XYZ file of C-alpha atoms in Angstrom:
537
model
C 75.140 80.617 96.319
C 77.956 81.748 94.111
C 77.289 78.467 92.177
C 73.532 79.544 91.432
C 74.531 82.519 90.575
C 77.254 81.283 87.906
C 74.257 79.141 86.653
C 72.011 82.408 86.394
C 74.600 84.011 84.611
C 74.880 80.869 82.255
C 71.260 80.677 81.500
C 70.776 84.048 80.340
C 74.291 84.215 78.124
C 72.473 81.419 76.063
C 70.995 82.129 73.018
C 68.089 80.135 71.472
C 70.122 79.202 68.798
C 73.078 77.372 71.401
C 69.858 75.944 73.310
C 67.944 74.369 70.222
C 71.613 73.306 69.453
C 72.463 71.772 72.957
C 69.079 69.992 73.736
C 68.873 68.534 70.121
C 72.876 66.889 71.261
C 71.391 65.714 74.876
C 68.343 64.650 73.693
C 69.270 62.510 71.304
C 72.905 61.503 72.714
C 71.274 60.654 76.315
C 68.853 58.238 74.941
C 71.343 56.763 72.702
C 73.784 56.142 75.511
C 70.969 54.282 77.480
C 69.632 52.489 74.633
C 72.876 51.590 72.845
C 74.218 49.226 75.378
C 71.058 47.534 76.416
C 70.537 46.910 72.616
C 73.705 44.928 72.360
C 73.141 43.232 75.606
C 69.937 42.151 74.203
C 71.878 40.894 71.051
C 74.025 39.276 72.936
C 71.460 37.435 74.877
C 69.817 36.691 71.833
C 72.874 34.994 70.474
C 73.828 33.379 73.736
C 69.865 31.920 73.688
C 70.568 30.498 69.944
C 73.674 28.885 70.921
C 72.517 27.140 73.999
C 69.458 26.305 72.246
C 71.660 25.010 68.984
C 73.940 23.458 71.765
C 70.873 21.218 73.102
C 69.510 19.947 69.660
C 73.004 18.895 68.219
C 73.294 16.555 71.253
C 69.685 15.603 71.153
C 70.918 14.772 67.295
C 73.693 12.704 68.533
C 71.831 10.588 71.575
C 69.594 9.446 68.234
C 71.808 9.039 65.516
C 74.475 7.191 68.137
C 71.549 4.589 69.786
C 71.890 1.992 66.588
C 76.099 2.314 65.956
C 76.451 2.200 69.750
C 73.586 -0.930 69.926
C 75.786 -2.864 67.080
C 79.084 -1.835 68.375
C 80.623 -0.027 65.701
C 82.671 2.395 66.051
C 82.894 2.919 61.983
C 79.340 3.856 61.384
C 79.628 5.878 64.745
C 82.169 8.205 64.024
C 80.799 8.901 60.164
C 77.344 9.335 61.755
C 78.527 11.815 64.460
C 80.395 13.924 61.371
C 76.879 15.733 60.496
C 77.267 17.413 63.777
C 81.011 17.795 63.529
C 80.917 19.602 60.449
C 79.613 22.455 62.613
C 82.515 24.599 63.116
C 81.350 25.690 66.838
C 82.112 22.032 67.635
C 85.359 21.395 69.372
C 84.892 17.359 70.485
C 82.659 14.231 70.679
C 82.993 12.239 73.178
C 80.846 8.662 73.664
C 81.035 5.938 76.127
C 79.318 2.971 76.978
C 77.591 2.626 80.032
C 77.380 0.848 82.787
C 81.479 -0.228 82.018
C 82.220 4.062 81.712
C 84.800 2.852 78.420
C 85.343 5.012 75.519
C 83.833 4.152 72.714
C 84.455 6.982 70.043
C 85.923 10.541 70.473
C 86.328 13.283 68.003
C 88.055 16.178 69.227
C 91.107 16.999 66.285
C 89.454 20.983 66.284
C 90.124 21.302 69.704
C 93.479 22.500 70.097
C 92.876 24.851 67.370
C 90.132 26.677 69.032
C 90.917 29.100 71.975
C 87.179 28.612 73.836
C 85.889 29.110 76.363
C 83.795 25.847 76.182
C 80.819 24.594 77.435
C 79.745 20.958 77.531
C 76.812 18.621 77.711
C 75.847 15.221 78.247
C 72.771 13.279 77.188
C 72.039 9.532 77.761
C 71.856 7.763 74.466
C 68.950 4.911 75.318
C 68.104 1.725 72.650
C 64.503 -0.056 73.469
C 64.131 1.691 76.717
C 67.295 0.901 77.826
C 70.428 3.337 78.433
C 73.329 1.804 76.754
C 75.644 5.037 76.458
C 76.374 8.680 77.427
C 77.551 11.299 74.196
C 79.226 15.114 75.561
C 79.467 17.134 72.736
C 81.598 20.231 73.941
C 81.184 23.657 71.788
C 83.520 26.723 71.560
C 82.552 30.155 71.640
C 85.108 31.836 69.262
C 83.059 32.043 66.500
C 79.707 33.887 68.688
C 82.810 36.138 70.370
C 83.647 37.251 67.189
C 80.063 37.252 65.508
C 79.034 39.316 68.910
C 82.488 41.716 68.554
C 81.380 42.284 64.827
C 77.794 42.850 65.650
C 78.916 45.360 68.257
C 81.160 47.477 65.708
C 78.627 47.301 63.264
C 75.837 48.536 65.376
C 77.871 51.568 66.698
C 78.403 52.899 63.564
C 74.884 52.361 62.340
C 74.546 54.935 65.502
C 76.742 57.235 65.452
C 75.651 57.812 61.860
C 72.505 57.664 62.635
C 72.947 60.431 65.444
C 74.974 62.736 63.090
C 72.597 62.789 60.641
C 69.794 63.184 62.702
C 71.524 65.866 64.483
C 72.515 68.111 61.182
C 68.997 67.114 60.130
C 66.785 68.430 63.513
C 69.283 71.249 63.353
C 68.730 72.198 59.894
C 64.883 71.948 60.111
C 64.915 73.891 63.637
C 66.966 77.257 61.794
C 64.363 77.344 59.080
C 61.334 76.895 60.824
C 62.004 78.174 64.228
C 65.315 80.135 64.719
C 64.735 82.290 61.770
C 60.802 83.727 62.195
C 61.481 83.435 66.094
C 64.040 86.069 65.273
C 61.743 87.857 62.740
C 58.894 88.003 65.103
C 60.985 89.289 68.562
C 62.011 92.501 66.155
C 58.497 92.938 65.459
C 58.025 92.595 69.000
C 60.344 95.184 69.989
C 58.574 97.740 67.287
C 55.632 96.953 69.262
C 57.215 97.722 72.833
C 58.563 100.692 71.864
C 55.076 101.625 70.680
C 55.146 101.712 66.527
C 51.732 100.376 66.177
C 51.286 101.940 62.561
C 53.421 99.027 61.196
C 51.649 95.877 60.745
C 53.179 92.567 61.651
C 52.781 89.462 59.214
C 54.391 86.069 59.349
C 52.735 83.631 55.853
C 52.911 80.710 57.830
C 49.903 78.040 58.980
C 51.936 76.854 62.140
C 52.214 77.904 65.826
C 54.623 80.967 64.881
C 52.105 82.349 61.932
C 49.452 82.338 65.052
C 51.559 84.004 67.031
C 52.239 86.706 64.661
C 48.321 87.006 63.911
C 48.039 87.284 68.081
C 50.994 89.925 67.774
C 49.226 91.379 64.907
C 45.177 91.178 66.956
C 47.364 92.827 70.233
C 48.446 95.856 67.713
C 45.414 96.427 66.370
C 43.626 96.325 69.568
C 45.975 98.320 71.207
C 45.513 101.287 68.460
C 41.806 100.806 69.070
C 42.145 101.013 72.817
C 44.438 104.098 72.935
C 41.757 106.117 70.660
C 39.458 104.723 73.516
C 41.633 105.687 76.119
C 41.577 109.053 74.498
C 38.333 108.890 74.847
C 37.376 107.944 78.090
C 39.676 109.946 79.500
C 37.566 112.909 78.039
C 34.385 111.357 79.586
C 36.313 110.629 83.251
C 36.622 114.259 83.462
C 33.426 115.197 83.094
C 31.944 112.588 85.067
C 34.659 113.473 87.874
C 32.219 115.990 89.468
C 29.543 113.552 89.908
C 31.835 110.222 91.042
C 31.377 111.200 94.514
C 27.364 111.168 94.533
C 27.291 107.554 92.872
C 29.887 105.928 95.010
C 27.870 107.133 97.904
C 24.624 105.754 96.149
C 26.621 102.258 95.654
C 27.518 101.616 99.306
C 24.279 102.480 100.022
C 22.984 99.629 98.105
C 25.919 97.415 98.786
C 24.829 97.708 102.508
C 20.763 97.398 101.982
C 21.948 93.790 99.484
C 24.247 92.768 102.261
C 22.161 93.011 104.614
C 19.468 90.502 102.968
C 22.009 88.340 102.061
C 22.774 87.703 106.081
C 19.118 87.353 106.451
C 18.339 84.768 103.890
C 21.647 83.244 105.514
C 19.874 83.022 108.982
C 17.048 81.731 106.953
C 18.929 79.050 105.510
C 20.633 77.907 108.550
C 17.397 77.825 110.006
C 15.485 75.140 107.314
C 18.412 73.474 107.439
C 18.370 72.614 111.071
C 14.866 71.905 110.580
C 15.078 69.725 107.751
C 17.438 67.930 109.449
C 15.344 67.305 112.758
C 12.455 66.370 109.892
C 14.539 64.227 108.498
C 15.682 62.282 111.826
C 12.541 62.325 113.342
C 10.986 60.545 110.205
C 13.747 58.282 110.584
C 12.323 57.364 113.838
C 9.047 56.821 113.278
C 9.981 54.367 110.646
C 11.927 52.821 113.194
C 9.507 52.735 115.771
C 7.028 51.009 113.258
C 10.191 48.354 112.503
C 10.565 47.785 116.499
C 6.879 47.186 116.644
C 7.049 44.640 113.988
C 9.727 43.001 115.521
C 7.976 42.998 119.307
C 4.430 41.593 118.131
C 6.258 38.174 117.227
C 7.948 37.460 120.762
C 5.348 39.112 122.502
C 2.840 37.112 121.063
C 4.396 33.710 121.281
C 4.650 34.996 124.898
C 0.910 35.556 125.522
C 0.313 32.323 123.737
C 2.412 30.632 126.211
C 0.849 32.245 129.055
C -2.895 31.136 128.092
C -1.797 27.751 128.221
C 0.172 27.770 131.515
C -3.219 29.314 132.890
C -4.950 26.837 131.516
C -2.647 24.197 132.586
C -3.286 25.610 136.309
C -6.772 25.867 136.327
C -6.881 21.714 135.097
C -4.321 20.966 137.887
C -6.654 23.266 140.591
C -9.657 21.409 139.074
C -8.251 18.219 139.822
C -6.588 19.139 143.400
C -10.439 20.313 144.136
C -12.263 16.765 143.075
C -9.541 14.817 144.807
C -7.872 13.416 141.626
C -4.904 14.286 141.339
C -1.854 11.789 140.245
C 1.842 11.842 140.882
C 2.211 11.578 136.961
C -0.351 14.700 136.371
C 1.699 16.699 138.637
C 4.873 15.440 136.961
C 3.441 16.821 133.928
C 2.358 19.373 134.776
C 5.790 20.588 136.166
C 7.299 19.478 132.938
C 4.679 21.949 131.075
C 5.469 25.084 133.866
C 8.890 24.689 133.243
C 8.902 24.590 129.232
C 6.051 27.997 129.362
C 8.459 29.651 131.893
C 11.684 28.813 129.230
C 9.559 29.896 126.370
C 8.078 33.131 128.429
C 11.954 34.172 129.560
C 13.272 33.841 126.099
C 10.766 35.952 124.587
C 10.829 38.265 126.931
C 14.420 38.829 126.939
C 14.513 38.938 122.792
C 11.613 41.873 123.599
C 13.626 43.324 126.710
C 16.484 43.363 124.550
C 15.228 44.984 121.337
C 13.483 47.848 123.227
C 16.961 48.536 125.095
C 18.737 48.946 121.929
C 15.359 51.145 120.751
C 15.609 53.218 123.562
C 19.474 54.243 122.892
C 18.629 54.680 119.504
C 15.389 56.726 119.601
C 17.878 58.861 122.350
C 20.375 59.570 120.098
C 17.990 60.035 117.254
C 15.660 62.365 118.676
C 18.694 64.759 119.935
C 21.875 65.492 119.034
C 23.946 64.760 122.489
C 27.194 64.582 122.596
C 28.728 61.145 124.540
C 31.586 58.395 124.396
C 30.451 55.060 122.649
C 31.827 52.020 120.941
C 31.345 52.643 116.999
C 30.110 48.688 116.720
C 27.908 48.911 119.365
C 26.016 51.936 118.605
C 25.727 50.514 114.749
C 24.834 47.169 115.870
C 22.001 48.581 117.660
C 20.804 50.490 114.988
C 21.439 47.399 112.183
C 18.990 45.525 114.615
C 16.039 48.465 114.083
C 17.012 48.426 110.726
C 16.638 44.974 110.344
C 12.715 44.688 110.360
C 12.872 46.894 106.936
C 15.384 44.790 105.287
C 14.225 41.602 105.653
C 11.510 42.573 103.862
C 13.700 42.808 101.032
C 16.377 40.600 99.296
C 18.992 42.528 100.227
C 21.271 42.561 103.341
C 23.489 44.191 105.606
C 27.015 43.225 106.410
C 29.090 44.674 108.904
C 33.174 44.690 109.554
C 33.776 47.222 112.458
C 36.859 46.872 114.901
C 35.271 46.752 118.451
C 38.196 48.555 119.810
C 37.119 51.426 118.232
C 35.686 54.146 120.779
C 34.385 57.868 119.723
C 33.970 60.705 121.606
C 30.878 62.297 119.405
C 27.562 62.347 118.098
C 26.079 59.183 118.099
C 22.727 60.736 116.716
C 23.782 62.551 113.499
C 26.415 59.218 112.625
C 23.090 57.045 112.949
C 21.562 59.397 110.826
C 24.299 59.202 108.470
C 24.107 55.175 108.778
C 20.282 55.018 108.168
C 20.638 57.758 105.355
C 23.343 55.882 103.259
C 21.257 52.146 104.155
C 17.821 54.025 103.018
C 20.074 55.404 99.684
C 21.244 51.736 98.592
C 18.042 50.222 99.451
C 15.693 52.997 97.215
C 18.222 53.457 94.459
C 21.760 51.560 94.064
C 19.822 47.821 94.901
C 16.238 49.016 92.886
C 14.729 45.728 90.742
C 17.364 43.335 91.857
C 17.027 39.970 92.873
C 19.582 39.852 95.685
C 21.861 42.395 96.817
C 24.635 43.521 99.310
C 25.901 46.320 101.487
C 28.879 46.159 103.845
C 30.267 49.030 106.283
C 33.627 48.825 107.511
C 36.187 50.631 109.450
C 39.604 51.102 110.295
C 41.353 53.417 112.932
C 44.106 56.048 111.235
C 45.584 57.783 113.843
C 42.876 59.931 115.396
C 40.528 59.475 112.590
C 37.797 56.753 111.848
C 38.049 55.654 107.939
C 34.255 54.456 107.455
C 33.557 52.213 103.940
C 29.842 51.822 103.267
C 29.488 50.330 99.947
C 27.063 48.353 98.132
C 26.953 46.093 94.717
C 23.609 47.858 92.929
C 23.590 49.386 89.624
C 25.983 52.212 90.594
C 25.432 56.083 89.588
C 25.607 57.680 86.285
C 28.889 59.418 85.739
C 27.064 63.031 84.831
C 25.232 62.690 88.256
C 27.736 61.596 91.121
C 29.064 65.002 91.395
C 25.417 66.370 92.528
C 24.301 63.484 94.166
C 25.046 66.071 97.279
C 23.108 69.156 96.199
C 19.938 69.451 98.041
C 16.725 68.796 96.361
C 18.548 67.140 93.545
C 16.532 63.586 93.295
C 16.548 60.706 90.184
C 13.051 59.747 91.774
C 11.739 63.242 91.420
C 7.591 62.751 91.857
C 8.207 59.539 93.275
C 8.901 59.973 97.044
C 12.183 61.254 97.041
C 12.677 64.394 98.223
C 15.977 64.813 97.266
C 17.379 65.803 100.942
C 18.794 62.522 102.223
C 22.487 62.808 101.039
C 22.941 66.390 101.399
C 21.824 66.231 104.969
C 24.478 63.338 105.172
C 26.942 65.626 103.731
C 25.647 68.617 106.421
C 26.010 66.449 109.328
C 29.843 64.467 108.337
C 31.173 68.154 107.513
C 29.494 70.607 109.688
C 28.670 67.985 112.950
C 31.082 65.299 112.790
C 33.795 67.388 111.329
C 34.869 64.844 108.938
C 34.756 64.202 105.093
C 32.769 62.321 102.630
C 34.210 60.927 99.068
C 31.705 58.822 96.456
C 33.112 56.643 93.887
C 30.676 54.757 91.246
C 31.457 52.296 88.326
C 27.511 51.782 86.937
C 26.380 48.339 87.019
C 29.356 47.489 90.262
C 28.187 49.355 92.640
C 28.787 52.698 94.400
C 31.362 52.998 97.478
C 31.066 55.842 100.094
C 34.595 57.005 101.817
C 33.518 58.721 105.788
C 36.866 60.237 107.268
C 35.881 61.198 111.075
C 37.901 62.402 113.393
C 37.910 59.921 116.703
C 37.128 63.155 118.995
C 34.532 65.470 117.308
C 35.595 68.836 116.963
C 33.637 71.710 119.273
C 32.235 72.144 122.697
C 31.787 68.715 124.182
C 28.859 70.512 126.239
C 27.081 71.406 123.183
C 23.574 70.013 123.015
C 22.137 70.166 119.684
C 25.197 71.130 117.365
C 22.871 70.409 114.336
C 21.287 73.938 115.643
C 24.792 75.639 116.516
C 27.383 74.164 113.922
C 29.926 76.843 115.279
């Protein structure tokens, strides 16, 4: 605390002068600290780089210029050969033997004991025709890059702390005669203007921040003046409308109440279409869906009655024979045969039918009402991807879905199919319009005790001036064309006011458009509640 305080006491003892003066030495000291030694380290890297690199091509020289001398045997033309790289004064010795006997066959290495190192070494095969005949280590000393890198550093520190003088007198120098010195100018003007001297005008002949400021100073004094001869003014007129002020306010809250009033009606009234337009809006969902489930049950149902017919007519042959006496082992055989393959045939269409009208029935439940119940979130949209399957295949487009079947919600399985059907619907008309092939994929992931639902598909995308109203009701690209405009705002009505979750968009046009559904795993409210569409609180 008494620390804090110290610092509070610091801070305001400083004047703008000592701060310009203090952050133009940390700014550019601080930097220069940081900078300054990971310069030279970089120079030194540099440097080590070139020498190891330098160190690698002089015996790459030698393993060339050594294959012949060493081939022939003579030492002679060896040793004046290897003097090219000798004459380098990084070289301390040059050693060469012949392989596979290991003996010496030159060695230069007079500089040695001259040079304090450290050294490094390395050895390359010297080969003739293919064939390794030798090994050359040439061994380099480091005094000369310690010095060269001791050099560099002295040089480069001076070139910076000149550098950061100058710059410092510099910044300084520019910072008293175009800040420090009108600052000053304008906080006496300032003061004038606190203390209230408004006759005196206040004028800084400058094109920068500080000359605007002075023309803001300048606009506040002359606006001031004008609105203290107003004050005078209306101070006049408050006291003669003081006898009436009582009257009006009455005559205000009188209308305040009557406008209040039909606000909370046209409320109700909203509320009201709403919940309408959203039990529109489902049960047109449903009908469409009933018409896809009939679709679907005139194929199975069909190839059922067509097996049927023949098993009949199958019988009546058999009974026709039975009757005249005819009848073979092998037509009864056959006929078995037949009776068995109509009864397969008849069971599996049945059961495709049975089971399509169970997962109707669930749906058309939970789409016609808004009931509250547990279910499996993979389930419930597996169902409702099979009714929605009839529509799609229509198209080139499908449906892809990635849902954990461990997840399990305690919630409205009719508004989230609504939601589903709504965002498929949305792809299908817009995002996936005049393409070839297309594809939308829901996902899920549990976070805690919310649901994180990704429905996302790889159309066109949406504009970037639209995606922020693509949630307004009414508000339709397809306007005279069959859209009405309501599907994604009763979407958004139904995650935020139903499920008590969140929706996010996110569009890059011609990619595709992504929706983002956080829902809680345990929908907020009564879990009694009926038709929360109808009683959101």
């Amino acid at each position: 605390m008494r620390f804090q305080q110290l610092l509070a006491a610091l801070r305001s003892r400083i004047s703008l002068r000592l701060a310009i003066i203090l952050a133009v030495i940390f700014g550019l000291t601080v930097p220069a600290a940081v900078l300054v030694p990971y310069q030279l380290n970089t120079i030194e890297e540099a440097v080590r780089s070139k020498n190891k690199d330098d160190h690698e091509r002089l015996v790459g020289i030698l393993s060339v210029i050594l294959s012949e001398p060493l081939w022939q045997i003579t030492p002679e033309i060896a040793n004046i050969s290897s003097e090219v790289v000798y004459s380098d004064p990084r070289v301390a010795s040059i050693e060469v033997i012949t392989l596979p006997d290991r003996k010496e066959f030159i060695k230069n290495d007079t500089r040695r004991h001259t040079q304090k190192g450290p050294f490094t070494s390395k050895t390359r095969e010297i080969t003739h025709g293919g064939q390794v005949i030798g090994e050359v280590r040439l061994t380099l000393a480091e005094d000369l890059l310690q010095e060269s890198l001791r050099s560099d550093f002295r040089r480069y520190m001076t070139t910076a702390a000149l550098s950061l003088i100058l710059a410092i007198i510099f910044i300084l120098m520019v910072l008293q005669w175009r800040l420090v010195k009108p600052v000053k100018i304008l906080m006496e003007k300032s003061d004038r203007l606190a203390n209230g001297e408004l006759n005196e005008p206040i004028a800084l002949n400058r094109e920068d921040e500080l000359g605007h400021l002075a023309n803001s100073l300048e606009a506040t004094r002359q606006a001031l003046q004008h609105s203290f001869g107003e004050l005078e003014i209306k101070n006049q007129q408050l006291l003669e409308y003081s006898g009436t002020l009582e009257s009006k306010v009455r005559q205000r809250t009188q209308e305040l109440e009557s406008v209040n009033q039909n606000l909370e009606a046209a409320l109700h009234n909203v509320n009201n279409a709403q919940a309408e337009l959203a039990r529109v809006e489902r049960m047109a969902a449903l009908g469409s869906m009933v018409a896809g489930v009939a679709h679907e049950l005139n194929t199975p149902l069909g190839n059922c009655l067509l097996v049927a017919s023949t098993l009949e007519e199958e019988t009546r042959r058999l009974l026709k024979m039975v009757e005249e006496g005819q009848i073979r082992r092998s037509d009864l055989t056959r006929y078995a045969e037949t009776a068995l393959d109509s009864t397969k045939l008849l069971l599996r269409g049945l059961q495709q039918s049975a089971h399509l009208v169970g997962d109707f029935k669930q749906v058309a439940v939970d789409q016609s009402s808004a009931q509250r119940r547990r279910f499996g979130l993979l389930v419930m949209l597996q169902e409702l991807s099979a009714l929605l399957h009839s529509s799609l295949r229509k198209t080139p487009f499908t449906l892809e879905l990635d849902i954990p079947a461990d997840i399990e919600m305690d919630s409205y399985p009719g508004p989230l199919g609504q939601v589903f059907t709504n965002l498929v619907n949305n792809s299908v008309i817009h995002g996936l319009e005049g393409k070839s092939s297309g594809q939308m994929r829901c996902s899920a992931e549990r976070m805690g005790d919310y649901v994180m639902l990704i429905f996302s598909d790889n159309g066109k995308g949406i504009p970037p001036d639209i995606v922020n109203r693509i949630f307004e009701p009414f508000f339709t690209t397809k306007f005279g064309q069959g859209g009405s405009g309501l599907g994604l705002s009763i979407t958004f009505n139904m995650i935020t006011n139903v499920l008590g979750g969140n929706i996010n968009v996110s569009s890059i046009p011609d990619q595709g458009t992504q929706f983002e559904i956080r829902l809680p795993l345990i929908a907020p409210g009564d879990k009694e509640s009926k038709d929360p569409l109808l009683n959101p609180d």
